[in-house]
Structure formats: structure tokens, C-alpha cells
């Protein structure tokens, strides 16, 4: 018997014995361990093969997406150019408006710049009254700056800044008893004053007795407000109090459009610095 | 360099087996690539090489299979041993003879794995008639390609 045949017989014996042991003792720990080890050695090939395959398969859709994105980007670029033109027109109109208002001695609202800030702290005992935000005097915030918040995709009044430090500010929420904002019903034009009560609900005072108010009516900031721009949503009427014969006005309860307890980010309107002429 | 080439050949066998059975099955049929490669490796490199490739490729098939762990390894080891020992007695240089060997071994392999299931798990896990006939036919048709490739890799 030549050497190669002898070696082949030994291999056959070894591999055959291993195979038979694997088949006949499938539930023993050693066979299970061997099986697991074999799977560990062999699995990467199909696994990484599949991953690579998926990447190759994903390539055509990715290229299509890239081309679509490029076309979309070109459209947006063209739109942006138009926007720049519109902005220049608007700026011209604003300046013209300022000149005309100045010549008629009318005061105009100063242009506002926007600044988003995150709520960084709240005092548990004053949960509905005040909060701290991560923007301060360095960011151009001033005491009295109006603070808005977004909920369900719409902006609404949240409060105003009462203290500023370099990098943080304190916001007095509209629900605080010391807060008040001139408000009106955009549909009926009735004016009043929305005040906080230290809880989630607000109160709207000084409504004319003849005002027809219904539950669900929208309440917005009045054009007469010294702090807030007009027509910013405050909330909805949630209760109409019975008329007090001793009062010369009527009172309604307002449910705020943004829940003071859920505020995470706020938008501050700050005065735009005047550009040098 | 030779061990590296052998290792690459072994890995390539697994990848091609997996790719073909995953991506290119025709009516659910794919050739048993590692079986054909074991035959071709044994016919080119002898029974020791055939057994080594066969045993480890068989283990790969066993890992994928849910039954009779070790049957594939034993079956391909036997294929490697038999073809390696008989390679001097038969001509496997021409495609028709390669096809004949592959056809015969494919049927024997299918029946052997089924028989192992019957012995060790009391259930015949062999191929059905459809797989046995058409699968063997598929193996036979692609066999010359793998023989040529194996020869190129192992004999260079």
C-alpha cells in the first residue's frame, strides 16, 4: 500500500469517526459545542455575503435617490433665488412703511429676530409659573422679550423674560398670577386682558358686557399689546362665567394653547439690532 | 502560498454554494456546488485533498441543515475518498466523463444522506424524486465548469 493511500485511509478513519460521533450523539454537550463552534466559523461567510449583497442591491435605489435629490436641490436653489428677490422687496416695503409712519408720527413695531432656546430648569414648586432657558444676554435677550412656544405645529404665547444672565434667562409663564397680556377675539374683535392664575387655566378679564363669547372661541394677542406681536394664539375659551351684576365687564376662562407643563423649547422674539445707515 | 490558495478555494466553494442557492435557483433548484467541487478536487489533488475539502464543506452543509448533523461531512468525505482512489482507474479529463461521474455521485450522495437520516433519526431526509432527478441533471450540466476552475486553481 503506497503512502498516499495509507494517509488517505487514516483521514477517512478520522473524519468518519468524527462524523459518526456527531450523528450518533447529537444531544451531548461536546457535540452541541462542536456544532456551535462550526456554526460560529461558517456563519460569517453567508452573513457578510448577505450584507454585501444587500449593499449591492441597495446601490441602484441609492443612485436613483441621489439623482432625485440633485434635481430637488436644483429646484430649491431656483426657489431660493426667487425668495431672495421677495425678501429684498419686503425689506424695501418695510423701509418705506417706516418712512411713511415716521412722517405721520406713528410708532411702528420694531423688527424682531428669532431665537430658539431649550428649557433647562424648572422649579417643581413653581412648575406653572417660571422656567429657565439656555439663552441669555449674550444672545441678545432682554427683560420683557416675548416668549412663544410651538405645540401641534402652531405658535402660541408662553410668557415673557423677566431676568437675564449671560447665558441663561428666566421666563415668567403666562400662567403665573403676575402675567398679563392684552388679548382679543379675532372673530368678534372683543378686547380684554388675559391673566394667569397660578394654574394651567387662564382668565380673561375686562370683556365688554355685550360681548358674545362661546366656549371654543380662539383668543389671540391684541394689536394693542406692547410686548407681543398681534394675532399670536393664546388659547381657547373653556368656560364662560355667569355675569356678575356688580361688575361692569364679563370674565371667561381660557385654556392655553401651549400647556405650560410640557414646554421643552421656546422661541424668543428679540429686537433686531439696527443696522448702521 | 499553497495553503493560502487552498484556504481561498475552500472559502470560495462555500461562497459560490451559498450565492448560487440563494440568488440563482431555477425553479427552486441549484447545483450542489460543494459536491461537484469535492469530486473535482479529489480528481485533481487525490483522496486526501478530496476528503479534507469534503469533510469541511460537508460540515458547512450540516450547519445549514436542521437534521443529522455530520451526515453531509461523512458523505462528502466518502466522496472525496472514493473519487481520489478511483481517479487513476477512470478518465475525468473530458467533460462527458466528468458529467457521468458527477451524475452518479450526486444520486449516491442524495441517497446516502437520506439513509443516514433513516439510521440516526429514523426518518429518510433524502431528496424527493424531483430534486433527485432535476438536481442531478443540474449538477451534471454545470460540472465541467467547476472541473475546469478547480484544475486551474489547484494544478497551477
mmCIF file of N, CA, C and O in Angstrom, chain A residues 189-239:
data_model
loop_
_atom_site.group_PDB
_atom_site.id
_atom_site.type_symbol
_atom_site.label_atom_id
_atom_site.label_comp_id
_atom_site.label_asym_id
_atom_site.label_seq_id
_atom_site.Cartn_x
_atom_site.Cartn_y
_atom_site.Cartn_z
ATOM 1 N N UNK A 189 -63.623 90.542 17.629
ATOM 2 C CA UNK A 189 -62.864 91.772 17.885
ATOM 3 C C UNK A 189 -62.997 92.294 19.317
ATOM 4 O O UNK A 189 -62.548 93.391 19.600
ATOM 5 N N UNK A 190 -63.608 91.529 20.222
ATOM 6 C CA UNK A 190 -63.720 91.999 21.604
ATOM 7 C C UNK A 190 -62.368 91.926 22.283
ATOM 8 O O UNK A 190 -61.680 90.938 22.159
ATOM 9 N N UNK A 191 -62.051 92.985 23.021
ATOM 10 C CA UNK A 191 -60.734 93.023 23.680
ATOM 11 C C UNK A 191 -60.858 92.757 25.171
ATOM 12 O O UNK A 191 -61.880 93.044 25.791
ATOM 13 N N UNK A 192 -59.788 92.240 25.752
ATOM 14 C CA UNK A 192 -59.756 92.000 27.196
ATOM 15 C C UNK A 192 -58.318 91.829 27.652
ATOM 16 O O UNK A 192 -57.376 92.083 26.889
ATOM 17 N N UNK A 193 -58.171 91.357 28.891
ATOM 18 C CA UNK A 193 -56.820 91.158 29.426
ATOM 19 C C UNK A 193 -56.730 89.729 29.961
ATOM 20 O O UNK A 193 -57.480 89.349 30.862
ATOM 21 N N UNK A 194 -55.801 88.956 29.368
ATOM 22 C CA UNK A 194 -55.622 87.576 29.840
ATOM 23 C C UNK A 194 -54.609 87.588 30.975
ATOM 24 O O UNK A 194 -53.537 88.161 30.850
ATOM 25 N N UNK A 195 -55.007 86.962 32.085
ATOM 26 C CA UNK A 195 -54.118 86.934 33.247
ATOM 27 C C UNK A 195 -53.934 85.501 33.733
ATOM 28 O O UNK A 195 -54.841 84.667 33.582
ATOM 29 N N UNK A 196 -52.764 85.236 34.314
ATOM 30 C CA UNK A 196 -52.511 83.909 34.862
ATOM 31 C C UNK A 196 -53.186 83.746 36.208
ATOM 32 O O UNK A 196 -53.539 84.727 36.865
ATOM 33 N N UNK A 197 -53.369 82.471 36.610
ATOM 34 C CA UNK A 197 -53.996 82.209 37.902
ATOM 35 C C UNK A 197 -53.131 81.299 38.771
ATOM 36 O O UNK A 197 -53.581 80.794 39.785
ATOM 37 N N UNK A 198 -51.894 81.038 38.300
ATOM 38 C CA UNK A 198 -51.024 80.134 39.055
ATOM 39 C C UNK A 198 -51.323 78.670 38.776
ATOM 40 O O UNK A 198 -50.722 77.779 39.372
ATOM 41 N N UNK A 199 -52.255 78.428 37.874
ATOM 42 C CA UNK A 199 -52.567 77.043 37.486
ATOM 43 C C UNK A 199 -52.523 76.982 35.957
ATOM 44 O O UNK A 199 -52.123 77.943 35.309
ATOM 45 N N UNK A 200 -52.968 75.866 35.394
ATOM 46 C CA UNK A 200 -52.908 75.736 33.935
ATOM 47 C C UNK A 200 -53.878 76.713 33.261
ATOM 48 O O UNK A 200 -53.568 77.277 32.204
ATOM 49 N N UNK A 201 -55.035 76.932 33.851
ATOM 50 C CA UNK A 201 -56.061 77.784 33.222
ATOM 51 C C UNK A 201 -55.751 79.271 33.377
ATOM 52 O O UNK A 201 -55.160 79.695 34.371
ATOM 53 N N UNK A 202 -56.186 80.029 32.379
ATOM 54 C CA UNK A 202 -56.002 81.483 32.400
ATOM 55 C C UNK A 202 -57.366 82.144 32.539
ATOM 56 O O UNK A 202 -58.405 81.505 32.328
ATOM 57 N N UNK A 203 -57.329 83.419 32.853
ATOM 58 C CA UNK A 203 -58.592 84.152 32.992
ATOM 59 C C UNK A 203 -58.534 85.370 32.078
ATOM 60 O O UNK A 203 -57.493 86.010 31.975
ATOM 61 N N UNK A 204 -59.650 85.634 31.404
ATOM 62 C CA UNK A 204 -59.683 86.826 30.546
ATOM 63 C C UNK A 204 -60.685 87.814 31.150
ATOM 64 O O UNK A 204 -61.892 87.540 31.207
ATOM 65 N N UNK A 205 -60.175 88.920 31.603
ATOM 66 C CA UNK A 205 -60.998 89.934 32.276
ATOM 67 C C UNK A 205 -61.328 91.098 31.336
ATOM 68 O O UNK A 205 -60.789 91.193 30.234
ATOM 69 N N UNK A 206 -62.167 91.957 31.834
ATOM 70 C CA UNK A 206 -62.483 93.252 31.188
ATOM 71 C C UNK A 206 -63.101 93.116 29.802
ATOM 72 O O UNK A 206 -62.916 93.980 28.948
ATOM 73 N N UNK A 207 -63.838 92.031 29.606
ATOM 74 C CA UNK A 207 -64.565 91.920 28.333
ATOM 75 C C UNK A 207 -65.835 92.752 28.436
ATOM 76 O O UNK A 207 -66.516 92.745 29.479
ATOM 77 N N UNK A 208 -66.192 93.462 27.400
ATOM 78 C CA UNK A 208 -67.425 94.251 27.461
ATOM 79 C C UNK A 208 -68.626 93.354 27.762
ATOM 80 O O UNK A 208 -68.659 92.190 27.341
ATOM 81 N N UNK A 209 -69.585 93.868 28.473
ATOM 82 C CA UNK A 209 -70.745 93.053 28.861
ATOM 83 C C UNK A 209 -71.533 92.568 27.650
ATOM 84 O O UNK A 209 -72.182 91.527 27.693
ATOM 85 N N UNK A 210 -71.480 93.330 26.570
ATOM 86 C CA UNK A 210 -72.254 92.915 25.384
ATOM 87 C C UNK A 210 -71.504 91.889 24.514
ATOM 88 O O UNK A 210 -72.044 91.412 23.517
ATOM 89 N N UNK A 211 -70.296 91.570 24.908
ATOM 90 C CA UNK A 211 -69.507 90.625 24.091
ATOM 91 C C UNK A 211 -70.171 89.246 24.081
ATOM 92 O O UNK A 211 -70.567 88.729 25.127
ATOM 93 N N UNK A 212 -70.321 88.687 22.876
ATOM 94 C CA UNK A 212 -70.892 87.342 22.730
ATOM 95 C C UNK A 212 -69.739 86.335 22.671
ATOM 96 O O UNK A 212 -69.062 86.227 21.651
ATOM 97 N N UNK A 213 -69.525 85.642 23.753
ATOM 98 C CA UNK A 213 -68.388 84.705 23.814
ATOM 99 C C UNK A 213 -68.920 83.284 23.970
ATOM 100 O O UNK A 213 -69.841 83.044 24.739
ATOM 101 N N UNK A 214 -68.332 82.390 23.190
ATOM 102 C CA UNK A 214 -68.740 80.971 23.274
ATOM 103 C C UNK A 214 -67.529 80.120 23.635
ATOM 104 O O UNK A 214 -66.379 80.493 23.344
ATOM 105 N N UNK A 215 -67.822 78.976 24.210
ATOM 106 C CA UNK A 215 -66.731 78.036 24.536
ATOM 107 C C UNK A 215 -66.086 77.564 23.231
ATOM 108 O O UNK A 215 -66.783 77.240 22.266
ATOM 109 N N UNK A 216 -64.799 77.592 23.190
ATOM 110 C CA UNK A 216 -64.057 77.173 21.981
ATOM 111 C C UNK A 216 -63.579 78.334 21.137
ATOM 112 O O UNK A 216 -62.794 78.131 20.201
ATOM 113 N N UNK A 217 -64.048 79.549 21.474
ATOM 114 C CA UNK A 217 -63.573 80.725 20.710
ATOM 115 C C UNK A 217 -62.072 80.912 20.924
ATOM 116 O O UNK A 217 -61.561 80.749 22.034
ATOM 117 N N UNK A 218 -61.420 81.293 19.834
ATOM 118 C CA UNK A 218 -59.972 81.487 19.926
ATOM 119 C C UNK A 218 -59.641 82.841 20.537
ATOM 120 O O UNK A 218 -60.296 83.837 20.230
ATOM 121 N N UNK A 219 -58.593 82.848 21.362
ATOM 122 C CA UNK A 219 -58.123 84.100 21.965
ATOM 123 C C UNK A 219 -56.694 84.325 21.480
ATOM 124 O O UNK A 219 -55.869 83.418 21.536
ATOM 125 N N UNK A 220 -56.452 85.555 20.987
ATOM 126 C CA UNK A 220 -55.112 85.857 20.462
ATOM 127 C C UNK A 220 -54.614 87.169 21.039
ATOM 128 O O UNK A 220 -55.377 87.930 21.640
ATOM 129 N N UNK A 221 -53.316 87.414 20.869
ATOM 130 C CA UNK A 221 -52.751 88.676 21.371
ATOM 131 C C UNK A 221 -53.341 89.841 20.573
ATOM 132 O O UNK A 221 -53.544 89.744 19.360
ATOM 133 N N UNK A 222 -53.577 90.903 21.287
ATOM 134 C CA UNK A 222 -54.230 92.059 20.664
ATOM 135 C C UNK A 222 -53.206 92.932 19.934
ATOM 136 O O UNK A 222 -52.038 93.002 20.350
ATOM 137 N N UNK A 223 -53.627 93.610 18.903
ATOM 138 C CA UNK A 223 -52.713 94.568 18.253
ATOM 139 C C UNK A 223 -52.277 95.697 19.195
ATOM 140 O O UNK A 223 -51.284 96.367 18.945
ATOM 141 N N UNK A 224 -53.013 95.854 20.306
ATOM 142 C CA UNK A 224 -52.643 96.919 21.254
ATOM 143 C C UNK A 224 -51.593 96.454 22.259
ATOM 144 O O UNK A 224 -51.142 97.249 23.088
ATOM 145 N N UNK A 225 -51.213 95.165 22.210
ATOM 146 C CA UNK A 225 -50.241 94.646 23.167
ATOM 147 C C UNK A 225 -48.884 95.325 22.954
ATOM 148 O O UNK A 225 -48.407 95.453 21.827
ATOM 149 N N UNK A 226 -48.288 95.769 24.064
ATOM 150 C CA UNK A 226 -46.995 96.449 23.968
ATOM 151 C C UNK A 226 -45.851 95.449 23.841
ATOM 152 O O UNK A 226 -44.770 95.794 23.394
ATOM 153 N N UNK A 227 -46.083 94.235 24.245
ATOM 154 C CA UNK A 227 -44.994 93.243 24.274
ATOM 155 C C UNK A 227 -45.069 92.258 23.118
ATOM 156 O O UNK A 227 -44.060 91.966 22.478
ATOM 157 N N UNK A 228 -46.242 91.721 22.873
ATOM 158 C CA UNK A 228 -46.377 90.647 21.890
ATOM 159 C C UNK A 228 -46.840 91.173 20.535
ATOM 160 O O UNK A 228 -47.622 92.125 20.475
ATOM 161 N N UNK A 229 -46.389 90.546 19.478
ATOM 162 C CA UNK A 229 -46.937 90.893 18.159
ATOM 163 C C UNK A 229 -48.410 90.492 18.098
ATOM 164 O O UNK A 229 -48.824 89.602 18.843
ATOM 165 N N UNK A 230 -49.182 91.120 17.259
ATOM 166 C CA UNK A 230 -50.613 90.797 17.227
ATOM 167 C C UNK A 230 -50.881 89.405 16.650
ATOM 168 O O UNK A 230 -50.069 88.857 15.905
ATOM 169 N N UNK A 231 -52.052 88.886 17.009
ATOM 170 C CA UNK A 231 -52.585 87.634 16.459
ATOM 171 C C UNK A 231 -51.769 86.388 16.766
ATOM 172 O O UNK A 231 -51.779 85.420 15.998
ATOM 173 N N UNK A 232 -51.059 86.411 17.858
ATOM 174 C CA UNK A 232 -50.418 85.173 18.316
ATOM 175 C C UNK A 232 -51.428 84.461 19.219
ATOM 176 O O UNK A 232 -51.991 85.080 20.131
ATOM 177 N N UNK A 233 -51.635 83.204 18.954
ATOM 178 C CA UNK A 233 -52.647 82.448 19.698
ATOM 179 C C UNK A 233 -52.296 82.361 21.183
ATOM 180 O O UNK A 233 -51.140 82.121 21.544
ATOM 181 N N UNK A 234 -53.315 82.578 22.011
ATOM 182 C CA UNK A 234 -53.115 82.404 23.457
ATOM 183 C C UNK A 234 -53.794 81.103 23.911
ATOM 184 O O UNK A 234 -53.219 80.303 24.635
ATOM 185 N N UNK A 235 -55.017 80.938 23.447
ATOM 186 C CA UNK A 235 -55.728 79.718 23.835
ATOM 187 C C UNK A 235 -57.163 79.752 23.365
ATOM 188 O O UNK A 235 -57.522 80.524 22.463
ATOM 189 N N UNK A 236 -57.979 78.918 23.980
ATOM 190 C CA UNK A 236 -59.390 78.821 23.618
ATOM 191 C C UNK A 236 -60.248 79.018 24.870
ATOM 192 O O UNK A 236 -59.836 78.587 25.958
ATOM 193 N N UNK A 237 -61.397 79.614 24.666
ATOM 194 C CA UNK A 237 -62.301 79.814 25.802
ATOM 195 C C UNK A 237 -62.780 78.444 26.269
ATOM 196 O O UNK A 237 -63.264 77.628 25.484
ATOM 197 N N UNK A 238 -62.603 78.182 27.575
ATOM 198 C CA UNK A 238 -63.029 76.884 28.088
ATOM 199 C C UNK A 238 -64.237 77.013 29.015
ATOM 200 O O UNK A 238 -64.924 76.039 29.298
ATOM 201 N N UNK A 239 -64.499 78.243 29.484
ATOM 202 C CA UNK A 239 -65.645 78.427 30.390
ATOM 203 C C UNK A 239 -66.080 79.898 30.343
ATOM 204 O O UNK A 239 -65.227 80.792 30.334
#
